[in-house]
Coordinates of C-alpha atoms in Angstrom, one line a residue:
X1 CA 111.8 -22.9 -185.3
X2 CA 111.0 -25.1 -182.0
X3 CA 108.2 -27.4 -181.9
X4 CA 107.3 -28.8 -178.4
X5 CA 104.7 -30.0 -176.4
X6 CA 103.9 -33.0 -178.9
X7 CA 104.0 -36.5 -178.8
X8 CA 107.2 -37.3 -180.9
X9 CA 107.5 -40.1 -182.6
X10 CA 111.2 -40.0 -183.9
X11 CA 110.4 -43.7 -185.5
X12 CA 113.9 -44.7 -184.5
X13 CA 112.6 -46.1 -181.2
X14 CA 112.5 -43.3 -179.5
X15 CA 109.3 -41.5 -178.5
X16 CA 108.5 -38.4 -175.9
X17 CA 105.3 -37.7 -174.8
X18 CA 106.1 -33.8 -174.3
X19 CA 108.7 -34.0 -176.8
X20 CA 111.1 -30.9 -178.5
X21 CA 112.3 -30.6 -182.2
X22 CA 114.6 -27.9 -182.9
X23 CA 115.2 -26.5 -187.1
X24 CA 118.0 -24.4 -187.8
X25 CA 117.5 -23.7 -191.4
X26 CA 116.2 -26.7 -193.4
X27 CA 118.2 -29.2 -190.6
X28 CA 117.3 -30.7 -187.2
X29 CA 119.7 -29.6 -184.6
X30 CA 117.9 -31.0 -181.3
X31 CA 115.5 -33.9 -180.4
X32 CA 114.4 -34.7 -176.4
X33 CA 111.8 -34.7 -174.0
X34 CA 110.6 -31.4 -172.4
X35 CA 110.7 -27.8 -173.7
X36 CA 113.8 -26.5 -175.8
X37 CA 116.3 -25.5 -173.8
X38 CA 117.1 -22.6 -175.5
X39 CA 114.5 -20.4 -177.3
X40 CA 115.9 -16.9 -178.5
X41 CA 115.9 -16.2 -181.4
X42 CA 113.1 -19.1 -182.6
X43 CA 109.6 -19.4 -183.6
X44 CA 107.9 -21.4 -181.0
X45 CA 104.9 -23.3 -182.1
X46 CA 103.2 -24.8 -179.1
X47 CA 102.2 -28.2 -180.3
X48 CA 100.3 -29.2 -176.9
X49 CA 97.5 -31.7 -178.3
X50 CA 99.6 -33.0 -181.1
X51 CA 101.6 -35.7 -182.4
X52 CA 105.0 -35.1 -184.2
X53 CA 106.3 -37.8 -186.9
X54 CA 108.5 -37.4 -189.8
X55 CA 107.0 -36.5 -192.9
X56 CA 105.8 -38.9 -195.1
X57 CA 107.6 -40.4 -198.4
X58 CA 105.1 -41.7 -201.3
X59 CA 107.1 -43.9 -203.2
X60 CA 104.4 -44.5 -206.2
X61 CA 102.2 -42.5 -208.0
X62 CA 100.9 -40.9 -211.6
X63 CA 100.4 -37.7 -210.8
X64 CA 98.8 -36.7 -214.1
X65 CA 95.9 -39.2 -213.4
X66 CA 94.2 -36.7 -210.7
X67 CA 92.5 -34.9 -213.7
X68 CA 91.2 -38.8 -215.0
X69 CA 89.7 -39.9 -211.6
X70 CA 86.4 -42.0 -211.1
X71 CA 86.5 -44.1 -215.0
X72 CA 86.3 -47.4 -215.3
X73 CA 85.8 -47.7 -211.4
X74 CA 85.0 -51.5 -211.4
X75 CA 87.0 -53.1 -214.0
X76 CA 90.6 -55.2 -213.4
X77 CA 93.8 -53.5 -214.9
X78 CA 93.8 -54.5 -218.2
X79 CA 90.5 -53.8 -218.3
X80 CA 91.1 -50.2 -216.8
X81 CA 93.8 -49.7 -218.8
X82 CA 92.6 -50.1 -222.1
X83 CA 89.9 -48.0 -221.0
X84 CA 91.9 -44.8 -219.9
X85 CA 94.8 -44.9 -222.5
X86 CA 92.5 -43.2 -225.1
X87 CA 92.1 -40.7 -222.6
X88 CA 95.6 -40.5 -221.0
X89 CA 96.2 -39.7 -224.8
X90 CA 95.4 -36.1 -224.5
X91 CA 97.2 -34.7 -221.9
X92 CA 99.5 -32.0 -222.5
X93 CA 101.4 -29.7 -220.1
X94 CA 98.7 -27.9 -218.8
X95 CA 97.0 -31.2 -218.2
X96 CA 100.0 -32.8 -216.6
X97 CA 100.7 -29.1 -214.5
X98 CA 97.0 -29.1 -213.4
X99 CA 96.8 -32.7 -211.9
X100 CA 100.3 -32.9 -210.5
X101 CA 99.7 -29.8 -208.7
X102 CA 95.9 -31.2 -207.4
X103 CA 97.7 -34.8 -206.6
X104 CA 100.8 -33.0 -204.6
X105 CA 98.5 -30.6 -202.9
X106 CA 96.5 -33.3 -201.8
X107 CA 99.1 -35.5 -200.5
X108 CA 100.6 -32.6 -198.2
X109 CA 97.4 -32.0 -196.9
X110 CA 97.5 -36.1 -196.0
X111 CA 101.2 -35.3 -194.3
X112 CA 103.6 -36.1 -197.6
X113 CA 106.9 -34.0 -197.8
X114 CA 108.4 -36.3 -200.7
X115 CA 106.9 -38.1 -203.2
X116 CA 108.0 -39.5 -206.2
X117 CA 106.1 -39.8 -209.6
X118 CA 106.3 -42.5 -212.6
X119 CA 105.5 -40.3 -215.7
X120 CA 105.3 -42.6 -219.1
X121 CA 103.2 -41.1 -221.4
X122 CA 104.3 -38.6 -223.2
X123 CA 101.9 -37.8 -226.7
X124 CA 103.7 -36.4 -229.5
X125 CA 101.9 -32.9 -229.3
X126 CA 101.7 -33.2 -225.8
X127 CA 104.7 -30.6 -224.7
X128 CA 107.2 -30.9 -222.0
X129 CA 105.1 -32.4 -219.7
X130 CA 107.7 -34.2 -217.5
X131 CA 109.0 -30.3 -216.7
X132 CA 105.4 -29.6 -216.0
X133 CA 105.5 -32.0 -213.2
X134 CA 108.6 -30.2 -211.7
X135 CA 107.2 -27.3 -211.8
X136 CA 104.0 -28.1 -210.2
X137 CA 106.2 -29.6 -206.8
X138 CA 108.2 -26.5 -207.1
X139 CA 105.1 -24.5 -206.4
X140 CA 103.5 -26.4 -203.8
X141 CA 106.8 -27.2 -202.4
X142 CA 107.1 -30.8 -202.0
X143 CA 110.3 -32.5 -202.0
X144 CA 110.3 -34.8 -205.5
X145 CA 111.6 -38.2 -207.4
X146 CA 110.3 -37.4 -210.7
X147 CA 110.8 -40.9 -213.2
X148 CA 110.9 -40.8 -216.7
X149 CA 109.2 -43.6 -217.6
X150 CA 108.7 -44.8 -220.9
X151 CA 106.5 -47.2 -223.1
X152 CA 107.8 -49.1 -226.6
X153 CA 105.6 -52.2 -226.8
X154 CA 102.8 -50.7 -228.7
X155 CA 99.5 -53.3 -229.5
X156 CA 101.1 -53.9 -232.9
X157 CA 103.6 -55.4 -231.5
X158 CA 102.1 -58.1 -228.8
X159 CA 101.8 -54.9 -226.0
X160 CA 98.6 -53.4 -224.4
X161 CA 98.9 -50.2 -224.8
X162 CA 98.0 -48.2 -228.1
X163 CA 100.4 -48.2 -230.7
X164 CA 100.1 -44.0 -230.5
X165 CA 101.0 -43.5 -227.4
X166 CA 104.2 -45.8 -227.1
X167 CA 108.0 -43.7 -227.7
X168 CA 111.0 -44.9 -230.1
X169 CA 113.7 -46.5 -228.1
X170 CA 116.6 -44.7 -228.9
X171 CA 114.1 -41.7 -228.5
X172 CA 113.3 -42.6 -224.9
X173 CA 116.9 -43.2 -223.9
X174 CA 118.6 -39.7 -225.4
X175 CA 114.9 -38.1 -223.4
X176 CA 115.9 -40.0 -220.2
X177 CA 119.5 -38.7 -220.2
X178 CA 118.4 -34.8 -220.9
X179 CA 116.4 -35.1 -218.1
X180 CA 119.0 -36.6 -216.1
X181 CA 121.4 -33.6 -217.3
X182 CA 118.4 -31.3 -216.6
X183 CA 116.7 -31.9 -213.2
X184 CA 119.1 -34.4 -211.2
X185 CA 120.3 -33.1 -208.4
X186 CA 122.7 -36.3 -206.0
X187 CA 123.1 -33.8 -203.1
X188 CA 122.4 -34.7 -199.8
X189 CA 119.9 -32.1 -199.7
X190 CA 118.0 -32.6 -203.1
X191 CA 114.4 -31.3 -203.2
X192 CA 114.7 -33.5 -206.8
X193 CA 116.4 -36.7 -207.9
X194 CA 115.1 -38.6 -211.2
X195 CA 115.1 -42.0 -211.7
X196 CA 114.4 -44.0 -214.6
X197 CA 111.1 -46.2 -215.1
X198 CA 110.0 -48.2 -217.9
X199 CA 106.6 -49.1 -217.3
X200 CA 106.0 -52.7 -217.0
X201 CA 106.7 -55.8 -218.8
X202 CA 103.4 -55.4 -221.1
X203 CA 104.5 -52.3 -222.2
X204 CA 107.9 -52.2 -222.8
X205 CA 110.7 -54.1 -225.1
X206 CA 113.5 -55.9 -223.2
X207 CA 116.0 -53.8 -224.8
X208 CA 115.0 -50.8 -223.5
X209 CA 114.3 -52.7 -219.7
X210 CA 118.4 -53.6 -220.3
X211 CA 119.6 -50.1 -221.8
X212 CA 117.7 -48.5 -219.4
X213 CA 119.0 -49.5 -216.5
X214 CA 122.9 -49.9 -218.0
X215 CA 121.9 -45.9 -218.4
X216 CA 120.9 -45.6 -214.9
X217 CA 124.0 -47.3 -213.2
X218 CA 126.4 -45.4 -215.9
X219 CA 124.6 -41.8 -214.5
X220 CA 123.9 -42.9 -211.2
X221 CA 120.5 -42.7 -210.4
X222 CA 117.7 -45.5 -209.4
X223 CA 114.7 -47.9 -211.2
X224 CA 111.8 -48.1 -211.1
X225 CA 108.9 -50.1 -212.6
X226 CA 105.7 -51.7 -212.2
X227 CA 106.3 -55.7 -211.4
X228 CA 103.6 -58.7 -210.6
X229 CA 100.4 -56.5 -209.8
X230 CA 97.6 -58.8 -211.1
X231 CA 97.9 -62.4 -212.4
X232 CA 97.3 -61.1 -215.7
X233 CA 101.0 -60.1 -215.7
X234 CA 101.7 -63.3 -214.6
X235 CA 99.5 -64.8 -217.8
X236 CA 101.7 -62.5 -220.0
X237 CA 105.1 -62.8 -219.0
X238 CA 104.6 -66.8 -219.1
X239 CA 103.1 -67.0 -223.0
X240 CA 105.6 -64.7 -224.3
X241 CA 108.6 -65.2 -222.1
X242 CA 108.6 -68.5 -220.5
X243 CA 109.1 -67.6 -217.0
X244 CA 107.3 -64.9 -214.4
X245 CA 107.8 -61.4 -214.1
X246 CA 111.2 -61.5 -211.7
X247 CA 112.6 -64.0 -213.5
X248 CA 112.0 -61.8 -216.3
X249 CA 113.2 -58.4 -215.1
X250 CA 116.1 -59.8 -212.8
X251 CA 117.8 -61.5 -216.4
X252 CA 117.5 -57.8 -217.6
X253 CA 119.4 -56.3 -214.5
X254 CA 116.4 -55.3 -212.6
X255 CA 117.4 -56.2 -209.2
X256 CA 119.4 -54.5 -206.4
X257 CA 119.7 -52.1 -203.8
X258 CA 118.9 -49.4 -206.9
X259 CA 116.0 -50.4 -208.1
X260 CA 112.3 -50.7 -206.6
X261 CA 109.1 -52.2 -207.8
X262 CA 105.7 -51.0 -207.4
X263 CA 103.1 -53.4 -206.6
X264 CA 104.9 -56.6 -206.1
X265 CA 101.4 -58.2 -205.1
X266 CA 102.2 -61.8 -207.0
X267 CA 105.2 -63.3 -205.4
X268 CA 105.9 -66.8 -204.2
X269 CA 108.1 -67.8 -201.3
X270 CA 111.3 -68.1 -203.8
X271 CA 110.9 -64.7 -205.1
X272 CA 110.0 -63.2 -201.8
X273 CA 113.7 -64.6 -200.4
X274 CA 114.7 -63.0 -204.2
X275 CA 113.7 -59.7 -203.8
X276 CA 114.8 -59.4 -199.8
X277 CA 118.3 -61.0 -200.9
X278 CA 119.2 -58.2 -203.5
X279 CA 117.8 -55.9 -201.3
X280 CA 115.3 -54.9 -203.9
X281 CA 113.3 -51.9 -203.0
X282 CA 108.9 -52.0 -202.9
X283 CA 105.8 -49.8 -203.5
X284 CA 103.2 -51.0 -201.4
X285 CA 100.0 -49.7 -202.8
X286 CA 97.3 -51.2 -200.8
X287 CA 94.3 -48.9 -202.0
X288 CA 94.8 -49.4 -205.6
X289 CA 95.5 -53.0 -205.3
X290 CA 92.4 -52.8 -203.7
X291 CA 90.4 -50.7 -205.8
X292 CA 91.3 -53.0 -209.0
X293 CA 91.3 -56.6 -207.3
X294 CA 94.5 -57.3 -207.7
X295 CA 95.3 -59.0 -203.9
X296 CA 97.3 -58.2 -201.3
X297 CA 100.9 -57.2 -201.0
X298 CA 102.9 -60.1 -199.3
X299 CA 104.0 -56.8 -196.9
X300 CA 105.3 -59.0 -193.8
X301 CA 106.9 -61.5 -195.5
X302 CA 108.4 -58.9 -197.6
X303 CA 110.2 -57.2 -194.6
X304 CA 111.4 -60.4 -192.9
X305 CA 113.0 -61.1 -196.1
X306 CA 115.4 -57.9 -195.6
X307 CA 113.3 -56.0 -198.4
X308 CA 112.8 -52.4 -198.3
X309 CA 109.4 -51.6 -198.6
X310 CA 107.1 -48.1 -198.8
X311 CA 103.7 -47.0 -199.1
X312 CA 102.6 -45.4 -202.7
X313 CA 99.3 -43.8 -203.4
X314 CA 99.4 -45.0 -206.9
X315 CA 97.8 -43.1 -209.2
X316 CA 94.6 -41.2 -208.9
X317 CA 92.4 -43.0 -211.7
X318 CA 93.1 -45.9 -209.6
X319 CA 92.9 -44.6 -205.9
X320 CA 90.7 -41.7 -205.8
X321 CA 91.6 -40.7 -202.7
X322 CA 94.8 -39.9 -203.1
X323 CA 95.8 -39.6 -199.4
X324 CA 98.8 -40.6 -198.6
X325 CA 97.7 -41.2 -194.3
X326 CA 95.0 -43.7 -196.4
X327 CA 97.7 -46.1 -197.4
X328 CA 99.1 -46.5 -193.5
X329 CA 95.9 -47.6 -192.5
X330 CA 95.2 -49.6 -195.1
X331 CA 98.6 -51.4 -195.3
X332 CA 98.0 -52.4 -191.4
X333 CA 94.4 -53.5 -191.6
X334 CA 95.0 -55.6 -195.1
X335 CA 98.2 -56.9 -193.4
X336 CA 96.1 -58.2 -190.5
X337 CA 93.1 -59.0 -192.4
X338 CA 95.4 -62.2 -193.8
X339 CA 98.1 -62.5 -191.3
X340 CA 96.3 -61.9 -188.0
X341 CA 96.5 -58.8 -185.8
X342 CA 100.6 -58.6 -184.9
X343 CA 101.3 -59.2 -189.2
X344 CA 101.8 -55.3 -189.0
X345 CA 101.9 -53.1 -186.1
X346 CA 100.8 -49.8 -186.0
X347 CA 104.2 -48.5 -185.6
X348 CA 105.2 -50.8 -188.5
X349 CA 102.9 -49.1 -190.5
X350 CA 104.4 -45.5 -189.7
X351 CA 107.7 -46.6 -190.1
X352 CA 106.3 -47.8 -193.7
X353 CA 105.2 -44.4 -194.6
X354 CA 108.4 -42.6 -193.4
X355 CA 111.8 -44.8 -193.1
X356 CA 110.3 -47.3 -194.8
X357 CA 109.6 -44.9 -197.9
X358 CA 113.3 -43.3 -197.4
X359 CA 115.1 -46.2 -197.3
X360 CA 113.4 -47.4 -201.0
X361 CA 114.6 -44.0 -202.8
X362 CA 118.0 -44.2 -201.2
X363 CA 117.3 -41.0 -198.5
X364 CA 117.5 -43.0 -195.9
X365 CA 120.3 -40.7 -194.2
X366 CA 118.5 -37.2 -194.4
X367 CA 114.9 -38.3 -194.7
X368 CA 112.8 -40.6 -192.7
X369 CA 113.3 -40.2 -189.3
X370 CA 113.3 -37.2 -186.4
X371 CA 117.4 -37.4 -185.6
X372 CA 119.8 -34.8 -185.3
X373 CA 121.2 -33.8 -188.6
X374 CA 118.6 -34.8 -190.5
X375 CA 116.2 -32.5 -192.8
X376 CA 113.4 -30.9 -191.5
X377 CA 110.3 -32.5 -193.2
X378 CA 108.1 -32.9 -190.5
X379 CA 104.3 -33.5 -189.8
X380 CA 102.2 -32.1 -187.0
X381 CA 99.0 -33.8 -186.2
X382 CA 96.5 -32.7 -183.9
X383 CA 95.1 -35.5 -181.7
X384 CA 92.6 -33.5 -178.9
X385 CA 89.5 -33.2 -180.9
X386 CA 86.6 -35.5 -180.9
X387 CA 88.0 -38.1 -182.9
X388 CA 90.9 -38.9 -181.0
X389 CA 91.1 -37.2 -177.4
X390 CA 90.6 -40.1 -175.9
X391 CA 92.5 -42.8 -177.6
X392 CA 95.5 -44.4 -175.7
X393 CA 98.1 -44.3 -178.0
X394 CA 98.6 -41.6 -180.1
X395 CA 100.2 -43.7 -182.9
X396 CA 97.4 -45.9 -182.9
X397 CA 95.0 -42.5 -183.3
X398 CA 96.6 -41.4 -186.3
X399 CA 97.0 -45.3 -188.0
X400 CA 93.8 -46.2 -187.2
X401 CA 91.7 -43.1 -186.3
X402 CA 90.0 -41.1 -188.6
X403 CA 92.3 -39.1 -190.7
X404 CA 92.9 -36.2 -187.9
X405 CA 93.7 -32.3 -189.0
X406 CA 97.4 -31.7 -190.1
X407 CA 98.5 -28.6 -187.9
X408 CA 101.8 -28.2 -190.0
X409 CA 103.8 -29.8 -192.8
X410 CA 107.6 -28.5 -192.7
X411 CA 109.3 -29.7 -195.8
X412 CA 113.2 -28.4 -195.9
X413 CA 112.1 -26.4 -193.4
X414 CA 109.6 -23.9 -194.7
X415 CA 105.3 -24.4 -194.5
X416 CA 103.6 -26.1 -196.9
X417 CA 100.7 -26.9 -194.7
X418 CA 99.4 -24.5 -191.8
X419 CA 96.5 -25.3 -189.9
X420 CA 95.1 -27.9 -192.3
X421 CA 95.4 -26.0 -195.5
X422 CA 98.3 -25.2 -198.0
X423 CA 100.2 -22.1 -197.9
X424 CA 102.1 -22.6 -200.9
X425 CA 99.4 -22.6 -203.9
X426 CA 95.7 -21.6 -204.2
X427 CA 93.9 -25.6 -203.8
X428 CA 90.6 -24.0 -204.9
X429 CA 91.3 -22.7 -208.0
X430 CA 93.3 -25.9 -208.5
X431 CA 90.1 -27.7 -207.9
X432 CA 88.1 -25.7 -210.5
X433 CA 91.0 -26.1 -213.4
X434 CA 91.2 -29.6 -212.4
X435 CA 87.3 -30.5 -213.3
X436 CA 88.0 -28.3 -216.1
X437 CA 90.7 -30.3 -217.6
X438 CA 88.8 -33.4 -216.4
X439 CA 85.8 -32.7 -218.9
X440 CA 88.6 -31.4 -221.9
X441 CA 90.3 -34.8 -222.1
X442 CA 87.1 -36.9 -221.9
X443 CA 85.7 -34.6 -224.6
X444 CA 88.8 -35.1 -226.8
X445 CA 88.8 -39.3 -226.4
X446 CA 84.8 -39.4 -227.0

């Protein structure tokens, strides 16, 4: 396939204005200004009108939580939480299936090509629903970084969530490494890696925090967790361990070029330099930070530091939206709102939702940019109609536009978006099974 006649944005520094991406197979073989030199052979997609940036990574998310959206929509986090465990209680496979595959359809249609998920309930009766997951990317064809996450601090026990829906320990670390064995795949290539992700410091033990990650580096694969999101964390972590979150995670091993944090709102200047030093990775969510009060991500500071930071979505009960474009905007404008208008740039806010994202799950050499070599997930975005035609710079139309039509999501190589819909799976029945569901789990928590 050759793509030309866009504005590329290869987010390596280079841009064309009439710009040319060849894809031989699932790999980019040329990059430059002008037409393709050579065409035989090749699908030519004119994209005159457009602009052409790497697809997007979403480095946060609960994908099961798009079939539990608009509850407890003006309440904090522990407040939201204890509302929607009785519910999150429910789900099963065909729960998990249904919302993964409304959450991943949604954040293709918002230019995503890789996304990652942090899965940590798992009820009893429940089923396989971490295969679930899986299977829903496989079908809408989205390239994935499925976490098992885990919970063992039940209520009983000084944790907030319900004692019914928290795991054994040693049953959580045998699960993690079947699913290692089962879905990991370290090639360069991999449409899915798993990581492991104990939820957060109010929900799980500090010997499964330290196993899990001693299982982790043993098998090779990254962390992941929730860390300082609201200052309720913060009021925790001080009663019943002395210190704050990072001090707590980094004495269990949870720092380091393996391991990112989502959230990371609640950092002072020390831990900032902390985090940068050990080159910890973060999930910026700005819409659900948002959306539950929690602040503003310290994004800039962050960066400077020599962090690697991302964009996440978070999940659905928590950002309705879902759209992955969303969190660009948003990360710029919150960025400015407290740091003045050059705190982000608009290209820093692209770079967030592509190299940015790559760099946090360790794809930084096949993902994240337009370069030779590298795989073809790419997103084109048509910029001539009404709401965008006449701005300047075509970065600054998509970043702080309104969100414009996606004219085609390549992930590996192959469609998953065509002319502003999905290819790959039927998004209307997926909406009618999804309210479905929706009004199943509310009726089995009433």
């Amino acid at each position: 396939m050759i793509i030309e006649g866009a504005h590329l944005v290869t987010v390596t520094g280079e841009e064309y204005p009439d710009g040319h991406v060849v894809v031989e197979g699932n790999r980019i073989t040329a990059v430059g200004a002008g037409p393709a030199p050579a065409r035989d052979g090749h699908e030519v997609v004119d994209a005159r009108g457009c602009l052409l940036t790497p697809g997007f990574v979403n480095t946060h998310n609960h994908l099961y939580q798009w079939v539990t959206r608009g509850l407890a929509v003006d309440a904090t986090l522990f407040e939201w939480l204890t509302t929607l465990y009785p519910v999150w209680a429910g789900i099963d496979e065909h729960a998990v299936h249904t919302g993964a595959s409304g959450a991943l359809a949604r954040l293709a249609l918002t230019g995503c090509t890789t996304s990652t998920d942090h899965h940590y309930v798992f009820p009893r009766e429940g089923g396989d629903v971490f295969a679930a997951e899986i299977r829903a990317a496989q079908e809408v064809g989205l390239r994935f970084h499925p976490c098992r996450g885990s919970m063992d601090l039940g209520r009983k026990d000084g944790g907030l969530p319900p004692d019914h829906v928290v795991e054994d320990r040693e049953a959580v670390l045998l699960a993690s490494e079947a699913a290692i064995d089962r879905w990991h795949d370290p090639s360069p290539e991999a449409m899915l890696q798993v990581a492991l992700a104990p939820c957060s410091p109010f929900s799980v033990t500090g010997d499964l925090m330290r196993e899990s990650a001693e299982l982790a580096r043993r098998r090779g694969v990254r962390l992941h967790t929730h860390l300082a999101e609201t200052l309720d964390e913060e009021d925790f972590c001080r009663e019943r361990f002395g210190c704050s979150p990072l001090d707590y995670v980094e004495g269990l091993g949870w720092t380091g070029a393996d391991v990112w944090f989502a959230h990371s709102v609640h950092l002072d200047d020390p831990a900032v330099k902390r985090v940068g030093a050990t080159r910890t990775g973060v999930a910026h969510c700005p819409s659900s930070n948002a959306r539950l009060g929690a602040g503003i991500a310290r994004t800039r500071d962050l960066r400077d530091a020599g962090a690697r930071v991302g964009l996440g979505v978070d999940g659905a009960a928590s950002n309705e939206a879902g759209s992955l474009l969303e969190e660009v905007r948003h990360a710029v404008l919150f960025a400015r709102a407290v740091g003045g208008p050059t705190a982000l740039t608009v290209r820093d806010g692209l770079e967030l939702a592509t190299m940015g994202g790559a760099r946090v799950l360790g794809r930084e050499t096949d993902l994240g940019s337009i370069e030779v070599g590298k795989l073809a997930d790419l997103a084109v975005w048509r910029l001539d109609g009404l709401g965008h035609a006449d701005v300047a710079d075509p970065v600054a139309a998509l970043v702080l536009g309104s969100p414009p039509p996606l004219d085609l999501l390549l992930v590996n190589g192959r469609p998953v978006v065509e002319h502003d819909r999905v290819v790959t799976v039927d998004t209307d029945s997926i909406a009618r099974e999804c309210a479905r569901v929706h009004r199943t789990l509310l009726e089995k928590a009433s």
